[in-house]
Amino acid sequence: MVRAYLIHLASRLFHILKPMNPTCLFCKIVAGEAKASIVYQDDLVTAFRDIHPVAPTHILIVPNRHIESVNQAEAADASALGSLFLAAQKIALAENIHQGGYRLIVNTGPHGGQTIFHLHMHLIGGQRMKHPMG
Ligand code: 5GP
Ligand code: ZN
């Protein structure tokens, strides 16, 4: 019983302390080791402007912890994943695009068009966009 609890605690601690991936660009941006125009940061997520914007507002919101994609997310990541949406809401307000509306996209894997393998949410707005389903 005690042993199972200690194993659980150790696994939670490892989850929290899990080091950044040294080869990951977005981990470096979160750590302040690579340059980016950061617009929001808290203990769970960081948001910065996309280097190749496709609309007047194009911001990437990432969990601070390295998660490769939605496929690798775990139950313990639930708060960070929820925080992506709450950060999007705050940033949309700050960018003054909340009333016009915006699009949130999470590309996953090669078929989803993911090119950077640190899970991220695109916040895109500032113009009316064509519906992606045609
Ligand atoms: P994905 O295609 O993986 O969904 O999105 C990756 C995004 O990262 C792309 O929109 C791309 O423009 C952006 N990106 C790639 N390299 C950099 C960079 O060095 N800095 C920033 N801020 N964005 C980047
Ligand atoms: Zn990373």
Short mmCIF file of N, CA, C and O in Angstrom, two decimals, residues 69-130:
data_model
loop_
_atom_site.label_atom_id
_atom_site.label_comp_id
_atom_site.label_asym_id
_atom_site.label_seq_id
_atom_site.Cartn_x
_atom_site.Cartn_y
_atom_site.Cartn_z
N SER A 69 2.91 15.39 -29.25
CA SER A 69 1.67 15.68 -29.99
C SER A 69 0.51 15.22 -29.12
O SER A 69 0.72 14.67 -28.03
N VAL A 70 -0.70 15.40 -29.62
CA VAL A 70 -1.88 14.93 -28.88
C VAL A 70 -1.75 13.44 -28.59
O VAL A 70 -2.19 12.95 -27.54
N ASN A 71 -1.10 12.69 -29.47
CA ASN A 71 -0.95 11.24 -29.27
C ASN A 71 -0.17 10.89 -28.00
O ASN A 71 -0.33 9.80 -27.46
N GLN A 72 0.70 11.78 -27.55
CA GLN A 72 1.52 11.49 -26.37
C GLN A 72 0.97 12.13 -25.09
O GLN A 72 1.57 12.00 -24.03
N ALA A 73 -0.16 12.84 -25.17
CA ALA A 73 -0.71 13.50 -23.98
C ALA A 73 -1.19 12.45 -22.98
O ALA A 73 -1.68 11.37 -23.36
N GLU A 74 -1.03 12.76 -21.69
CA GLU A 74 -1.43 11.84 -20.61
C GLU A 74 -2.47 12.54 -19.74
O GLU A 74 -2.61 13.76 -19.79
N ALA A 75 -3.13 11.75 -18.88
CA ALA A 75 -4.15 12.32 -17.98
C ALA A 75 -3.56 13.45 -17.15
O ALA A 75 -4.23 14.46 -16.89
N ALA A 76 -2.30 13.31 -16.74
CA ALA A 76 -1.65 14.33 -15.91
C ALA A 76 -1.46 15.65 -16.67
O ALA A 76 -1.13 16.67 -16.06
N ASP A 77 -1.62 15.62 -17.99
CA ASP A 77 -1.47 16.85 -18.80
C ASP A 77 -2.80 17.60 -18.94
O ASP A 77 -2.85 18.64 -19.61
N ALA A 78 -3.86 17.08 -18.32
CA ALA A 78 -5.20 17.66 -18.54
C ALA A 78 -5.24 19.16 -18.22
O ALA A 78 -5.84 19.94 -18.96
N SER A 79 -4.59 19.59 -17.12
CA SER A 79 -4.62 21.02 -16.77
C SER A 79 -3.92 21.85 -17.82
O SER A 79 -4.40 22.92 -18.21
N ALA A 80 -2.77 21.38 -18.28
CA ALA A 80 -2.02 22.12 -19.30
C ALA A 80 -2.83 22.20 -20.59
O ALA A 80 -2.90 23.25 -21.24
N LEU A 81 -3.48 21.08 -20.96
CA LEU A 81 -4.26 21.07 -22.21
C LEU A 81 -5.45 22.02 -22.09
O LEU A 81 -5.75 22.77 -23.03
N GLY A 82 -6.11 22.03 -20.95
CA GLY A 82 -7.22 22.97 -20.73
C GLY A 82 -6.73 24.40 -20.75
O GLY A 82 -7.42 25.30 -21.26
N SER A 83 -5.54 24.62 -20.22
CA SER A 83 -4.97 25.97 -20.17
C SER A 83 -4.68 26.53 -21.56
O SER A 83 -4.61 27.75 -21.72
N LEU A 84 -4.48 25.65 -22.55
CA LEU A 84 -4.28 26.14 -23.93
C LEU A 84 -5.51 26.94 -24.36
O LEU A 84 -5.40 28.03 -24.93
N PHE A 85 -6.70 26.40 -24.05
CA PHE A 85 -7.94 27.09 -24.43
C PHE A 85 -8.12 28.38 -23.62
O PHE A 85 -8.53 29.41 -24.17
N LEU A 86 -7.84 28.31 -22.31
CA LEU A 86 -8.05 29.51 -21.48
C LEU A 86 -7.06 30.61 -21.86
O LEU A 86 -7.42 31.79 -21.86
N ALA A 87 -5.84 30.22 -22.24
CA ALA A 87 -4.85 31.21 -22.70
C ALA A 87 -5.33 31.80 -24.03
O ALA A 87 -5.24 33.01 -24.25
N ALA A 88 -5.87 30.95 -24.92
CA ALA A 88 -6.38 31.43 -26.22
C ALA A 88 -7.45 32.48 -25.99
O ALA A 88 -7.46 33.54 -26.65
N GLN A 89 -8.35 32.23 -25.05
CA GLN A 89 -9.43 33.18 -24.75
C GLN A 89 -8.85 34.52 -24.27
O GLN A 89 -9.26 35.59 -24.74
N LYS A 90 -7.87 34.47 -23.37
CA LYS A 90 -7.26 35.70 -22.84
C LYS A 90 -6.53 36.47 -23.94
O LYS A 90 -6.61 37.69 -24.03
N ILE A 91 -5.79 35.73 -24.77
CA ILE A 91 -5.00 36.39 -25.82
C ILE A 91 -5.93 37.00 -26.87
O ILE A 91 -5.69 38.11 -27.35
N ALA A 92 -7.00 36.27 -27.21
CA ALA A 92 -7.98 36.80 -28.20
C ALA A 92 -8.55 38.13 -27.71
O ALA A 92 -8.71 39.07 -28.49
N LEU A 93 -8.79 38.22 -26.42
CA LEU A 93 -9.30 39.47 -25.84
C LEU A 93 -8.23 40.55 -25.96
O LEU A 93 -8.51 41.67 -26.40
N ALA A 94 -6.99 40.22 -25.59
CA ALA A 94 -5.89 41.20 -25.63
C ALA A 94 -5.61 41.66 -27.06
O ALA A 94 -5.21 42.80 -27.29
N GLU A 95 -5.82 40.76 -28.04
CA GLU A 95 -5.57 41.08 -29.45
C GLU A 95 -6.78 41.75 -30.09
O GLU A 95 -6.76 42.08 -31.28
N ASN A 96 -7.87 41.85 -29.31
CA ASN A 96 -9.12 42.44 -29.76
C ASN A 96 -9.73 41.70 -30.96
O ASN A 96 -10.27 42.31 -31.89
N ILE A 97 -9.64 40.37 -30.93
CA ILE A 97 -10.25 39.56 -32.00
C ILE A 97 -11.36 38.67 -31.42
O ILE A 97 -11.91 37.83 -32.13
N HIS A 98 -11.66 38.85 -30.13
CA HIS A 98 -12.62 37.94 -29.48
C HIS A 98 -14.03 38.09 -30.03
O HIS A 98 -14.77 37.11 -30.13
N GLN A 99 -14.40 39.32 -30.44
CA GLN A 99 -15.77 39.51 -30.93
C GLN A 99 -15.92 39.03 -32.37
O GLN A 99 -16.90 38.38 -32.71
N GLY A 100 -14.92 39.34 -33.19
CA GLY A 100 -14.96 38.89 -34.59
C GLY A 100 -14.86 37.37 -34.67
O GLY A 100 -15.39 36.75 -35.58
N GLY A 101 -14.16 36.78 -33.71
CA GLY A 101 -13.97 35.33 -33.69
C GLY A 101 -12.60 34.94 -34.20
O GLY A 101 -11.85 35.77 -34.73
N TYR A 102 -12.31 33.68 -34.04
CA TYR A 102 -10.96 33.20 -34.39
C TYR A 102 -11.01 31.68 -34.56
O TYR A 102 -12.03 31.05 -34.30
N ARG A 103 -9.90 31.14 -35.00
CA ARG A 103 -9.82 29.69 -35.23
C ARG A 103 -8.70 29.11 -34.38
O ARG A 103 -7.60 29.70 -34.31
N LEU A 104 -8.96 27.97 -33.73
CA LEU A 104 -7.95 27.25 -32.95
C LEU A 104 -7.68 25.93 -33.65
O LEU A 104 -8.61 25.18 -33.94
N ILE A 105 -6.41 25.67 -33.94
CA ILE A 105 -6.04 24.47 -34.71
C ILE A 105 -4.93 23.72 -33.98
O ILE A 105 -3.96 24.34 -33.52
N VAL A 106 -5.07 22.41 -33.89
CA VAL A 106 -3.99 21.58 -33.34
C VAL A 106 -3.68 20.50 -34.37
O VAL A 106 -4.39 19.49 -34.48
N ASN A 107 -2.65 20.73 -35.18
CA ASN A 107 -2.26 19.74 -36.18
C ASN A 107 -1.56 18.58 -35.47
O ASN A 107 -0.74 18.80 -34.58
N THR A 108 -1.88 17.36 -35.88
CA THR A 108 -1.32 16.19 -35.21
C THR A 108 -0.79 15.18 -36.22
O THR A 108 -1.54 14.69 -37.07
N GLY A 109 0.53 14.91 -36.12
CA GLY A 109 1.16 13.90 -36.97
C GLY A 109 1.26 14.33 -38.42
O GLY A 109 0.78 15.40 -38.80
N PRO A 110 1.89 13.49 -39.24
CA PRO A 110 2.12 13.84 -40.65
C PRO A 110 0.84 14.11 -41.43
O PRO A 110 0.76 15.09 -42.17
N HIS A 111 -0.19 13.32 -41.25
CA HIS A 111 -1.44 13.56 -42.00
C HIS A 111 -2.12 14.84 -41.55
O HIS A 111 -2.83 15.48 -42.33
N GLY A 112 -1.90 15.23 -40.29
CA GLY A 112 -2.49 16.47 -39.77
C GLY A 112 -1.67 17.70 -40.13
O GLY A 112 -2.08 18.83 -39.85
N GLY A 113 -0.49 17.48 -40.73
CA GLY A 113 0.34 18.61 -41.15
C GLY A 113 1.24 19.16 -40.04
O GLY A 113 1.76 20.26 -40.16
N GLN A 114 1.44 18.38 -38.98
CA GLN A 114 2.31 18.86 -37.88
C GLN A 114 3.76 18.84 -38.36
O GLN A 114 4.24 17.85 -38.90
N THR A 115 4.44 19.98 -38.16
CA THR A 115 5.85 20.06 -38.58
C THR A 115 6.79 20.22 -37.39
O THR A 115 7.97 19.94 -37.49
N ILE A 116 6.26 20.71 -36.27
CA ILE A 116 7.08 20.86 -35.06
C ILE A 116 6.48 19.95 -34.00
O ILE A 116 5.30 20.08 -33.66
N PHE A 117 7.30 19.02 -33.50
CA PHE A 117 6.77 17.97 -32.64
C PHE A 117 6.89 18.32 -31.15
O PHE A 117 7.49 17.60 -30.37
N HIS A 118 6.31 19.47 -30.83
CA HIS A 118 5.99 19.88 -29.46
C HIS A 118 4.56 20.40 -29.59
O HIS A 118 4.33 21.39 -30.30
N LEU A 119 3.62 19.69 -29.01
CA LEU A 119 2.19 20.01 -29.16
C LEU A 119 1.95 21.53 -29.10
O LEU A 119 2.51 22.20 -28.22
N HIS A 120 1.17 22.06 -30.03
CA HIS A 120 0.88 23.49 -30.02
C HIS A 120 -0.50 23.75 -30.61
O HIS A 120 -0.97 23.03 -31.48
N MET A 121 -1.11 24.83 -30.12
CA MET A 121 -2.41 25.27 -30.63
C MET A 121 -2.17 26.56 -31.41
O MET A 121 -1.56 27.49 -30.89
N HIS A 122 -2.64 26.60 -32.67
CA HIS A 122 -2.59 27.84 -33.45
C HIS A 122 -3.81 28.67 -33.09
O HIS A 122 -4.94 28.16 -33.13
N LEU A 123 -3.59 29.94 -32.77
CA LEU A 123 -4.69 30.90 -32.58
C LEU A 123 -4.60 31.86 -33.76
O LEU A 123 -3.62 32.60 -33.91
N ILE A 124 -5.61 31.79 -34.64
CA ILE A 124 -5.56 32.55 -35.90
C ILE A 124 -6.81 33.42 -36.00
O ILE A 124 -7.93 32.94 -35.80
N GLY A 125 -6.60 34.71 -36.29
CA GLY A 125 -7.76 35.59 -36.41
C GLY A 125 -7.39 36.94 -36.98
O GLY A 125 -6.29 37.15 -37.47
N GLY A 126 -8.36 37.85 -36.92
CA GLY A 126 -8.15 39.20 -37.46
C GLY A 126 -8.67 39.34 -38.87
O GLY A 126 -8.56 40.41 -39.47
N GLN A 127 -9.21 38.28 -39.41
CA GLN A 127 -9.82 38.33 -40.74
C GLN A 127 -10.81 37.16 -40.85
O GLN A 127 -10.68 36.17 -40.14
N ARG A 128 -11.79 37.31 -41.75
CA ARG A 128 -12.73 36.20 -41.97
C ARG A 128 -12.01 35.11 -42.77
O ARG A 128 -11.34 35.39 -43.77
N MET A 129 -12.14 33.87 -42.31
CA MET A 129 -11.44 32.78 -43.00
C MET A 129 -12.42 31.83 -43.68
O MET A 129 -13.55 31.66 -43.22
N LYS A 130 -11.93 31.23 -44.74
CA LYS A 130 -12.72 30.25 -45.48
C LYS A 130 -12.94 29.05 -44.55
O LYS A 130 -12.03 28.66 -43.82
#
